[in-house]
Amino acid sequence: MVWRLAALLACAWAITVPLAAIASTPTLTRADLRAGQDLSGRWTYSIDPYRDGLAGFHREPAGEGHRRFDDTSVDAVTRARPNALYEYDMERSPAATLPQAWLAHDPALRHYQGLMWYQRRFDAALKPGQRAFLRFEAVNYTARVFVNGKAAGEHEGGFTPFSLEVTDLLKSGSNQVTVGVDSTPLADGVPPPVTDWENYGGITRPMRLVITPTTFVDEAWVRLSKDGSLAATVTLDGAEAAGREVRVRVPGLDLVMSGKASADGVAQLSAPAPKGLVRWSPEQPKLYDVVVEAGEDRLTDRVGFRTLEVRGGEILLNGKPVFLRGICLHEEEFGENPARTITEAGARALLTEARDGLNANFVRLAHYPHSEITTRLADEMGLLVWSEIPVYWLVDFKSPRTLALARGMLADNIRRDRNRASIALWSVANETPVGEARNAFLARLVDDVKALDDTRLVTAALLSERKTVDGHPEMSLADPLADRLDVLAVNTYNGWYGNDPLDAVPAISWKKTDKPLIFSEFGADALAGFDDPGLMRKFSETFQEKYYEKTLEMAAKAPSVRGLSPWILKDFRSPRRQHPVYQQGWNRKGLVSPTGRRKPAFEVLARYYRELKARGR
Ligand code: GCB
C-alpha cells in the first residue's frame, strides 16, 4: 500500500494513517525485464532508534543536522560552515550490499528492531517523454523513500512490491535516494507483532529504477480461461491509455490477440486456445514467451497455461485429479546466518531439495508472499505453489485499517503473480480463531480473490476441533469460512503439541468434508545430529522420524485429504524458540538443518511421496 508522504511529514511523525482500500499502483510486473537500472549493491546505513531523522524530541519537524534524507554532503557543509552541527553523516556511514536484512550487516544489529536509514547515489538521464519509477520488491516493514531530499512516498508491508513515480524528482546526472526502513511491528499491522519467525528488518529484495514511456503496459495478465480460450487483461498507465491499441503475441503458438483499451486504460483480449498448446504441469512445466505491445512500450514475460478446478472432492489440474505432495517453506536461504537474501541460486537450492529430494510437486510458501525469484523458479521447475498473505494468528480483525492493509497486500500479491502458472492456491489466512469480526474480515478477502483471479483456488489454513467418538479422537472442521473456500486446509500437530502419544496418532480419525482437504502443516522439532535412543525424547531425530511415520499413517486414512505440506523443509530462525540446548533461536521442525543436513524424517517423507508418485498420485 503506497501513499504520498508530503502531508505526513509536515505534521512530523505519524505511522498509523487511516487508509483507503487501495493496492499499490502501478504494479510494474516483471520489473526485472523492463528498461532501467538495478539499484542493488552498495548502500550506506545508519540506525536511528529514536527516529531523530523524522522528528525532534518535542515532536517538531526534524531540523538541519538530523534529516538523514537531506541532499547534502555533511563533510562539505561542515567545512564551509564549521559551526554547523550534524549528528549523522550518511556518506561516511558504514556500507552494506543490498538486498540483505540488516542483521547480517553487523553482529551488533542482530536484534535491532526500529528505524534504519539507507542511502546511495545513482546516475540518471531521462529523455523527454520518459517516466521514472523506483520499484522495491520488498522492504520490511515500513518504507519512507526520498529522492534528492524530497519525499517520494511511503509503503507499509514487508512482502509485496511497490513503485513510486520519481519523474519530477530526478535530476540529470547524479541523484541521491534515501530510504527509512522501520521494522517495528504494529499492533494493527499485517502480520501482527507476535509470530513464529524472524522479523528480518531491511531492504530484503531487489530494487530498481524503471524507465517507461509516458504511457506504458503496467500489467498483462495472460491465462487459459475456464472456457478453454486464451485471455489477456492488459492494464495501461499514462495519459494516452484510453483507446490505445494493444497487441499480445505468443510466438510459440503463432498467436496474436489485439484490441483497444477502454476509457480506463484496460484491454480485454481473447482467442481460442491453439490446438498445439502444451499445458503447464509439474511433469512438463512448459512456458511460452509472451510479448505485449502498446504504443512505444513492449513488455515480455514467460507464461504457462493450465486449468485448475475442484470437482467432487478432487483438485483437478488440466482436468485430471492431482494429489499435492508438498512441503512448507519460509523465505530463508540455507546457511548458518541467513539474511533473507534470496538469489536465484539460493531459491533453486531450496526448491530442488523439495522437488528432487522429497519428490514433491507442491510448495506452501508460508506465511507471506515470497520473492518474485522463487515463484518464477517454481514455474520453471514445475512446482505447484500455495501463496499466502500474512494474516496470521491474531491480526486486529476489528480494525478497518488492518483490513485495508490486508486487502492491499492481497491485491498486490495477486497482481504481481497471476501470470505464474505454478500458483494454484491463494491463501487468505493462517490459524485465525473463529469469531464474528474475523469471519467478516476473511470473507472480504475471499471475495477479493474471486474478483481478482478466477483461474485459481482460494484456501486458508484453518483450526480444527476435536471430539471423542467411540473412544477415539475425531478431528473435524467447524469454521464458517469453509463454505466460501474452494480447498480446505488444516494445520495438525497431534503427537507434538498436546498429549497424544505417538503410537495413538494413527487411530485419530478425520471427519469427511465435502471439499478437498490439505494438511497444510504438521511437524515436530528435531536438532540435527541429536539422538537419545533409549528415551525417544522430543527434539531427537528419532522422535521426529517416528512422528512422521505415525502422522502419515493418520493422513493416509483421512478420507478428504488431497494434499500435504508438512512443516517445514528447513529449520528457520524464530525468536520465540529459546530452548538453550535444542533450539537456540531456531524452530527446529525442518527436515533439514539450517545448512541443509538431512534429518532421518526427510527420508520418511521422501519415501511416502515416491510411492504416491509411483501410483500416479
Ligand atoms: C503453526 C504455525 C507456524 C508455526 C508452527 C510451529 O501452526 O502456522 O507458523 O511455526 O505451527 O512450529 O509451531
XYZ file of C-alpha atoms and ligand atoms in Angstrom:
630
model
C 0.000 0.000 0.000
C 1.556 3.287 -1.099
C 0.616 6.741 -0.117
C 2.054 10.199 -0.510
C 4.305 11.422 2.215
C 4.390 15.184 1.914
C 1.344 15.851 4.081
C 2.562 13.431 6.697
C 5.989 14.978 7.009
C 4.539 18.396 7.517
C 2.932 17.137 10.715
C 6.035 15.313 11.948
C 5.815 11.632 12.568
C 2.698 9.557 12.182
C 2.741 5.877 11.466
C -0.864 4.830 11.849
C -2.508 6.541 8.937
C -6.096 5.609 8.120
C -6.039 4.336 4.586
C -8.486 3.587 1.845
C -8.537 0.029 0.499
C -6.167 0.581 -2.358
C -3.496 -1.578 -3.813
C -0.147 -0.181 -4.846
C -0.147 1.255 -8.303
C 1.463 0.966 -10.674
C 2.240 -2.731 -10.353
C 5.105 -2.748 -12.891
C 5.085 -6.529 -13.167
C 8.273 -8.173 -14.466
C 10.221 -5.078 -13.471
C 13.434 -7.064 -13.899
C 12.792 -7.214 -17.654
C 11.988 -3.512 -18.037
C 14.348 -0.696 -19.066
C 16.151 0.989 -16.211
C 18.825 0.097 -13.698
C 19.274 -2.259 -10.815
C 19.829 -0.337 -7.587
C 21.017 -3.347 -5.635
C 24.590 -3.067 -4.409
C 26.394 -0.722 -2.038
C 24.250 1.450 0.241
C 25.405 3.215 3.382
C 23.306 2.789 6.513
C 22.698 4.450 9.872
C 20.500 3.309 12.754
C 18.043 5.779 14.212
C 16.333 4.183 17.240
C 14.720 7.478 18.370
C 13.588 8.390 14.849
C 15.620 11.546 15.090
C 15.685 11.869 11.305
C 11.914 12.267 11.253
C 11.061 14.439 14.245
C 12.745 16.369 17.048
C 12.461 15.388 20.689
C 9.408 17.614 21.183
C 7.907 16.038 18.034
C 8.685 19.131 15.967
C 9.783 18.571 12.357
C 13.360 17.305 12.191
C 15.858 20.107 11.757
C 19.063 20.509 9.743
C 21.720 18.172 11.010
C 19.161 15.446 11.727
C 17.328 14.795 8.448
C 19.191 11.806 7.040
C 17.370 12.282 3.738
C 18.673 15.812 3.020
C 20.603 16.046 -0.231
C 23.716 17.266 1.499
C 27.333 16.360 1.820
C 27.795 16.652 5.556
C 31.554 16.903 5.213
C 31.314 19.676 2.627
C 28.730 21.614 4.678
C 30.703 21.437 7.895
C 33.884 22.519 6.117
C 32.100 25.508 4.660
C 30.296 26.264 7.945
C 32.458 24.907 10.799
C 29.782 25.924 13.281
C 27.130 23.701 11.719
C 26.119 20.760 13.909
C 25.368 17.457 12.189
C 24.700 14.327 14.208
C 24.771 11.993 11.227
C 26.768 11.595 8.040
C 25.272 9.144 5.601
C 28.204 9.439 3.167
C 30.667 8.271 5.786
C 28.408 5.708 7.450
C 29.180 2.002 7.117
C 28.075 0.287 3.901
C 26.232 -2.945 3.175
C 25.452 -4.804 -0.014
C 21.695 -4.834 -0.559
C 19.329 -6.580 -0.724
C 20.002 -8.057 2.701
C 18.307 -7.896 6.102
C 20.365 -5.722 8.429
C 21.060 -8.476 10.936
C 23.781 -9.632 8.546
C 25.431 -6.191 8.130
C 26.985 -6.322 11.592
C 26.609 -8.717 14.572
C 25.637 -5.699 16.721
C 22.438 -5.377 14.656
C 21.301 -8.954 15.308
C 18.322 -7.933 17.441
C 17.782 -4.352 16.339
C 14.133 -3.507 15.617
C 13.403 0.081 14.650
C 14.279 2.695 12.065
C 17.311 2.320 9.810
C 18.331 4.769 7.096
C 19.840 3.634 3.805
C 21.323 5.852 1.134
C 23.064 5.619 -2.215
C 23.609 7.643 -5.383
C 22.874 6.724 -8.973
C 23.092 8.434 -12.348
C 20.026 9.161 -14.431
C 19.335 10.943 -17.700
C 15.641 10.949 -18.559
C 14.729 11.745 -22.146
C 11.651 13.825 -22.925
C 8.544 11.648 -22.816
C 10.042 9.185 -20.335
C 8.798 8.430 -16.846
C 10.798 7.028 -13.960
C 9.745 4.855 -11.035
C 11.558 3.428 -8.052
C 10.310 -0.113 -7.616
C 11.100 -2.058 -4.464
C 10.300 -5.775 -4.401
C 10.099 -5.783 -0.588
C 11.062 -3.574 2.324
C 10.305 -4.861 5.805
C 8.203 -3.361 7.346
C 7.560 0.339 6.601
C 9.472 2.325 3.995
C 9.808 6.074 3.551
C 11.524 6.991 0.319
C 13.207 10.306 -0.518
C 14.861 11.358 -3.746
C 17.283 14.284 -3.762
C 15.990 15.343 -0.363
C 12.297 15.274 -1.315
C 9.639 12.798 -0.220
C 8.718 10.276 -2.932
C 6.245 8.181 -0.920
C 5.725 5.563 1.745
C 4.777 1.927 1.903
C 3.670 -0.434 4.628
C 4.022 -4.203 4.369
C 7.180 -6.266 4.221
C 6.457 -8.745 1.453
C 4.860 -7.013 -1.518
C 6.346 -4.753 -4.173
C 5.655 -1.055 -4.558
C 6.542 1.578 -7.122
C 6.854 5.321 -6.641
C 6.923 7.728 -9.541
C 10.032 9.918 -9.379
C 9.926 11.511 -12.845
C 9.746 15.034 -11.423
C 12.218 14.387 -8.606
C 15.120 13.146 -10.730
C 17.960 15.362 -11.854
C 20.041 14.821 -14.950
C 23.295 13.309 -13.645
C 23.876 12.191 -10.086
C 20.864 11.539 -7.828
C 20.526 10.559 -4.198
C 17.989 8.074 -2.862
C 17.363 7.604 0.861
C 15.083 5.004 2.393
C 13.987 4.996 6.020
C 13.128 1.387 6.837
C 11.257 0.724 10.059
C 10.984 -2.893 11.129
C 8.824 -2.184 14.191
C 5.760 -4.433 14.028
C 2.453 -2.637 14.550
C -0.457 -3.812 16.677
C -2.769 -3.166 13.714
C -0.233 -4.275 11.123
C -0.087 -7.387 8.944
C 1.488 -9.621 10.208
C 0.806 -8.844 13.879
C 3.708 -8.363 16.313
C 3.589 -11.955 17.605
C 4.551 -14.574 15.026
C 6.840 -17.570 14.856
C 9.518 -16.299 12.504
C 12.346 -13.805 12.420
C 11.283 -10.245 11.660
C 14.031 -9.560 9.123
C 14.246 -5.742 9.059
C 15.677 -4.216 5.919
C 15.513 -3.941 2.162
C 15.287 -7.658 1.590
C 14.583 -7.902 -2.148
C 15.950 -6.147 -5.242
C 15.078 -2.550 -6.106
C 15.180 -0.934 -9.497
C 14.870 2.375 -11.259
C 12.359 1.588 -14.008
C 12.124 3.853 -17.051
C 8.925 3.780 -19.116
C 7.374 5.719 -21.961
C 4.670 8.250 -20.971
C 2.041 5.547 -21.389
C 3.150 2.025 -20.614
C 1.938 -1.522 -20.015
C 1.631 -1.839 -16.259
C 0.348 -5.385 -16.074
C -0.611 -8.005 -18.642
C -2.477 -10.961 -17.177
C -2.364 -13.751 -19.735
C -4.099 -17.019 -18.966
C -6.022 -20.070 -20.067
C -9.629 -19.408 -19.084
C -12.039 -21.969 -17.738
C -13.906 -21.890 -21.078
C -10.769 -23.072 -22.869
C -9.861 -19.766 -24.515
C -6.667 -17.801 -24.042
C -7.404 -14.440 -22.462
C -5.386 -11.336 -21.673
C -6.226 -8.371 -19.489
C -3.764 -5.596 -20.228
C -3.672 -2.565 -17.952
C -2.047 0.589 -19.295
C -0.866 3.533 -17.235
C -0.483 7.030 -18.649
C -2.195 9.955 -20.293
C -2.755 8.155 -23.629
C -4.018 4.878 -22.181
C -7.681 5.283 -23.198
C -8.403 3.731 -26.574
C -4.788 2.682 -27.188
C -4.246 -0.310 -29.471
C -2.819 -3.309 -27.572
C -1.267 -6.466 -29.014
C -0.410 -9.687 -27.187
C 1.720 -12.187 -29.102
C 2.643 -15.750 -28.188
C 5.170 -16.555 -30.918
C 5.488 -20.209 -29.873
C 1.800 -20.692 -30.644
C 1.627 -18.373 -33.670
C -0.971 -16.436 -31.760
C -1.780 -12.735 -31.870
C -4.580 -11.114 -29.871
C -5.306 -7.442 -30.346
C -7.842 -4.806 -29.407
C -8.255 -1.365 -27.910
C -8.025 -0.282 -24.288
C -11.198 1.020 -22.680
C -11.588 4.536 -21.324
C -9.889 3.442 -18.092
C -6.932 2.005 -19.977
C -7.723 -1.720 -19.749
C -7.833 -4.008 -22.791
C -9.637 -7.366 -22.584
C -8.485 -9.734 -25.328
C -9.190 -13.373 -26.069
C -8.731 -16.053 -28.693
C -9.477 -19.784 -28.956
C -6.596 -21.800 -27.479
C -4.457 -23.141 -30.339
C -4.614 -26.923 -30.826
C -0.899 -27.340 -30.282
C -0.947 -25.704 -26.849
C 1.091 -27.731 -24.357
C -0.380 -27.291 -20.910
C 1.873 -26.498 -17.971
C 2.127 -29.209 -15.308
C 4.745 -30.344 -12.775
C 5.649 -33.178 -15.144
C 6.011 -30.807 -18.099
C 6.425 -27.205 -16.940
C 6.103 -25.708 -20.405
C 6.411 -21.906 -20.550
C 5.752 -19.673 -23.560
C 7.314 -16.307 -24.334
C 4.615 -13.659 -24.339
C 5.120 -10.204 -25.855
C 2.780 -7.328 -25.065
C 2.895 -4.195 -27.190
C 1.103 -0.886 -26.736
C 2.364 2.316 -28.384
C 6.105 2.567 -27.768
C 6.020 0.092 -24.893
C 6.846 -3.573 -25.092
C 6.694 -5.956 -22.150
C 7.757 -9.579 -22.155
C 7.054 -12.482 -19.827
C 7.232 -16.286 -19.803
C 3.880 -17.809 -19.075
C 2.491 -21.317 -18.621
C -1.115 -22.239 -19.411
C -3.173 -24.673 -17.370
C -6.562 -25.035 -15.712
C -7.425 -25.699 -12.094
C -10.763 -26.559 -10.552
C -12.365 -28.512 -7.766
C -14.873 -31.254 -8.564
C -16.361 -33.905 -6.318
C -13.747 -33.647 -3.606
C -10.863 -33.650 -6.104
C -8.459 -30.937 -7.164
C -8.216 -31.075 -10.954
C -5.164 -29.829 -12.798
C -5.807 -29.714 -16.542
C -8.929 -31.784 -15.891
C -7.110 -34.581 -14.021
C -7.075 -35.243 -10.258
C -3.838 -34.215 -8.621
C -2.529 -35.017 -5.139
C -0.384 -32.225 -3.707
C 2.836 -33.795 -2.462
C 4.137 -30.739 -0.691
C 6.307 -29.128 1.905
C 6.189 -25.719 3.633
C 8.949 -23.150 3.233
C 9.801 -19.885 4.913
C 11.713 -17.297 2.931
C 15.138 -18.084 4.331
C 18.191 -19.253 2.445
C 20.455 -22.138 3.501
C 23.318 -21.131 5.822
C 24.360 -20.507 9.415
C 23.437 -16.831 9.254
C 20.568 -16.307 6.808
C 19.604 -12.724 5.907
C 16.549 -13.423 3.773
C 18.640 -12.713 0.700
C 17.026 -14.843 -1.948
C 19.186 -15.162 -5.040
C 18.240 -17.366 -7.941
C 20.831 -19.926 -6.830
C 19.516 -19.789 -3.240
C 15.908 -20.280 -4.291
C 16.898 -23.071 -6.662
C 18.712 -24.881 -3.860
C 15.579 -24.818 -1.662
C 13.161 -25.806 -4.401
C 15.461 -28.549 -5.690
C 15.564 -30.118 -2.246
C 11.752 -30.123 -2.283
C 11.287 -31.399 -5.830
C 14.195 -33.807 -6.276
C 14.956 -34.633 -2.655
C 11.419 -35.121 -1.368
C 9.672 -35.952 -4.677
C 7.350 -33.002 -4.092
C 5.133 -31.389 -6.707
C 3.928 -28.627 -4.371
C 5.326 -25.998 -2.007
C 3.435 -23.933 0.527
C 5.206 -20.579 0.630
C 4.427 -19.618 4.228
C 3.253 -17.212 5.655
C 3.600 -14.225 3.297
C 4.343 -13.629 -0.379
C 7.818 -14.923 -1.163
C 10.315 -13.388 -3.555
C 9.381 -12.998 -7.225
C 12.520 -15.032 -7.947
C 11.001 -18.008 -6.110
C 7.641 -18.007 -7.850
C 9.249 -17.642 -11.271
C 11.532 -20.566 -10.500
C 8.554 -22.638 -9.370
C 7.054 -22.007 -12.829
C 10.255 -23.151 -14.456
C 10.875 -26.141 -12.180
C 7.306 -27.450 -12.158
C 6.199 -26.951 -8.579
C 2.634 -26.017 -7.701
C 2.513 -23.161 -5.195
C 0.382 -22.072 -2.258
C 0.802 -18.304 -1.930
C -0.296 -16.563 1.262
C -0.601 -13.135 2.857
C 0.495 -12.674 6.477
C -2.966 -12.606 8.045
C -1.595 -14.754 10.834
C -2.941 -15.738 14.270
C -4.287 -12.511 15.731
C -4.269 -9.532 13.432
C -6.593 -6.745 14.527
C -9.725 -8.091 12.822
C -11.817 -5.197 14.096
C -9.637 -2.501 12.588
C -10.685 -1.037 9.212
C -7.054 -0.007 8.720
C -5.875 -3.584 9.121
C -8.480 -4.815 6.662
C -7.470 -2.158 4.139
C -3.841 -3.166 4.576
C -4.559 -6.880 4.130
C -6.723 -6.211 1.069
C -3.969 -4.109 -0.443
C -1.385 -6.855 0.158
C -3.657 -9.471 -1.323
C -4.305 -7.400 -4.433
C -0.614 -6.564 -4.814
C 0.355 -10.208 -4.443
C -2.226 -11.417 -6.937
C -1.413 -8.751 -9.494
C 2.283 -9.441 -9.082
C 1.947 -13.151 -9.671
C -1.189 -14.018 -11.584
C 0.901 -14.895 -14.617
C 2.652 -17.636 -12.681
C 1.199 -20.981 -13.728
C 2.727 -22.573 -10.650
C 0.447 -20.685 -8.295
C -2.533 -22.915 -7.619
C -3.866 -21.585 -4.330
C -4.252 -18.127 -2.867
C -4.423 -18.386 0.914
C -6.046 -15.581 2.857
C -5.010 -16.546 6.395
C -3.230 -18.904 8.762
C -4.689 -20.247 12.040
C -7.095 -17.437 12.840
C -9.613 -18.085 15.618
C -13.263 -18.120 14.513
C -15.254 -15.036 15.556
C -17.596 -12.508 14.025
C -15.043 -9.831 13.144
C -12.582 -12.398 11.851
C -15.198 -14.171 9.751
C -16.250 -10.911 8.087
C -12.608 -9.881 7.558
C -11.682 -13.143 5.846
C -14.917 -13.314 3.855
C -13.986 -9.963 2.357
C -10.557 -11.276 1.388
C -12.069 -14.379 -0.216
C -14.395 -12.161 -2.277
C -11.398 -10.097 -3.352
C -9.538 -13.207 -4.529
C -12.531 -14.264 -6.580
C -12.836 -10.821 -8.143
C -9.142 -10.611 -8.974
C -8.474 -14.124 -10.232
C -10.990 -16.761 -11.267
C -8.357 -19.183 -12.573
C -7.104 -20.389 -9.201
C -8.436 -21.778 -5.966
C -8.855 -19.987 -2.679
C -7.943 -21.502 0.673
C -6.895 -20.697 4.255
C -5.165 -22.756 6.943
C -7.930 -23.320 9.500
C -8.126 -24.569 13.058
C -9.690 -27.953 13.799
C -11.953 -29.316 16.528
C -11.511 -32.497 18.496
C -14.163 -34.806 19.893
C -14.133 -38.315 21.232
C -16.232 -40.698 19.157
C -16.413 -44.397 20.140
C -13.486 -43.898 22.467
C -11.257 -42.472 19.711
C -10.356 -38.874 18.943
C -12.132 -37.488 15.895
C -10.929 -34.278 14.266
C -13.221 -32.042 12.248
C -13.537 -28.551 10.842
C -16.065 -26.211 12.377
C -15.329 -22.965 10.641
C -17.979 -20.956 8.780
C -15.291 -19.790 6.359
C -15.151 -23.332 4.937
C -18.307 -22.640 2.899
C -16.547 -19.886 0.991
C -13.265 -21.677 0.254
C -12.526 -23.927 -2.721
C -9.998 -26.041 -0.865
C -9.950 -26.593 2.903
C -6.737 -26.738 4.851
C -5.842 -27.503 8.404
C -2.664 -27.466 10.478
C -2.485 -30.556 12.663
C 0.133 -31.257 15.271
C -1.228 -34.269 17.180
C 1.721 -36.001 18.758
C 3.761 -32.823 19.032
C 1.518 -30.227 20.664
C -0.918 -31.851 23.113
C -0.501 -35.107 24.917
C -1.211 -37.791 22.324
C 1.463 -40.487 22.479
C 2.887 -41.086 19.004
C 1.530 -44.631 18.896
C -2.001 -43.239 19.321
C -1.786 -40.852 16.354
C -2.741 -43.274 13.539
C -6.046 -44.013 15.302
C -7.072 -40.344 15.171
C -9.759 -40.065 12.535
C -10.731 -37.107 10.342
C -14.328 -36.376 9.546
C -15.092 -36.366 5.827
C -15.504 -32.928 4.249
C -17.356 -32.084 1.057
C -14.319 -30.329 -0.384
C -10.706 -31.391 -0.836
C -8.650 -31.007 2.327
C -4.944 -30.282 2.684
C -2.978 -30.975 5.831
C -1.239 -27.641 5.421
C 1.094 -28.255 8.380
C 2.281 -30.985 10.676
C 5.716 -31.377 12.172
C 7.972 -31.953 15.141
C 11.229 -30.314 16.208
C 14.494 -32.217 15.996
C 18.004 -30.890 16.429
C 20.102 -32.292 13.572
C 22.561 -34.787 14.942
C 20.844 -35.138 18.325
C 19.530 -38.514 19.363
C 18.654 -40.182 22.619
C 17.821 -43.743 21.537
C 16.680 -45.144 24.867
C 14.356 -42.253 25.619
C 12.906 -41.091 22.321
C 12.581 -37.585 23.727
C 11.103 -34.638 21.928
C 13.783 -32.778 19.883
C 15.553 -36.031 18.986
C 15.860 -37.136 15.369
C 14.211 -40.477 16.180
C 11.196 -38.768 17.692
C 10.732 -36.648 14.575
C 11.188 -39.702 12.349
C 8.550 -41.659 14.233
C 6.246 -38.624 14.343
C 6.335 -38.513 10.531
C 5.646 -42.248 10.232
C 2.642 -42.056 12.535
C 1.225 -38.835 11.101
C 1.487 -40.135 7.538
C -0.379 -43.242 8.650
C -3.123 -40.992 10.012
C -3.164 -38.854 6.851
C -3.422 -41.900 4.582
C -6.687 -42.812 6.276
C -8.208 -39.315 6.279
C -10.902 -39.538 3.609
C -10.805 -35.998 2.170
C -7.078 -35.362 2.127
C -5.817 -34.352 -1.322
C -2.571 -32.751 -0.299
C 0.090 -32.466 2.386
C 2.553 -29.713 3.185
C 4.352 -30.702 6.390
C 6.077 -28.058 8.462
C 8.813 -27.477 7.204
C 11.694 -28.007 4.766
C 14.423 -26.248 6.711
C 14.933 -25.125 10.327
C 14.196 -21.407 10.447
C 15.023 -18.565 12.789
C 12.356 -17.817 15.351
C 12.984 -15.651 18.397
C 10.182 -17.435 20.300
C 12.154 -20.722 20.304
C 14.693 -20.393 23.098
C 15.457 -23.859 24.453
C 19.200 -23.390 25.092
C 20.216 -26.894 24.058
C 17.879 -27.765 21.188
C 16.576 -24.548 19.705
C 18.855 -21.533 20.322
C 16.505 -19.184 18.486
C 15.583 -21.666 15.735
C 12.353 -23.503 15.093
C 13.762 -26.997 14.566
C 10.856 -28.541 12.667
C 12.930 -28.570 9.497
C 13.515 -31.816 7.689
C 16.966 -30.389 7.097
C 19.190 -28.272 9.333
C 19.921 -24.589 8.564
C 22.864 -25.669 6.433
C 20.942 -28.412 4.646
C 21.886 -31.534 6.596
C 19.036 -34.015 6.199
C 17.430 -35.492 9.302
C 16.090 -39.097 9.203
C 12.456 -37.905 8.884
C 13.382 -36.451 5.497
C 13.675 -39.954 4.048
C 10.342 -40.996 5.605
C 8.517 -38.260 3.705
C 10.588 -38.728 0.541
C 9.683 -42.443 0.546
C 5.994 -41.712 1.098
C 5.954 -39.257 -1.812
C 7.978 -41.601 -4.013
C 5.330 -44.273 -3.512
C 2.460 -41.852 -4.151
C 4.180 -40.665 -7.294
C 4.697 -44.219 -8.489
C 0.952 -44.764 -8.050
C 0.309 -41.691 -10.202
C -0.870 -39.500 -7.295
C 1.924 -23.383 13.275
C 2.157 -22.101 12.558
C 3.601 -21.944 12.157
C 4.497 -22.336 13.318
C 4.261 -23.807 13.626
C 5.065 -24.305 14.833
O 0.830 -23.862 13.356
O 1.317 -21.930 11.446
O 3.838 -20.623 11.744
O 5.842 -22.095 13.057
O 2.914 -24.018 13.916
O 6.202 -24.684 14.677
O 4.519 -24.287 15.927
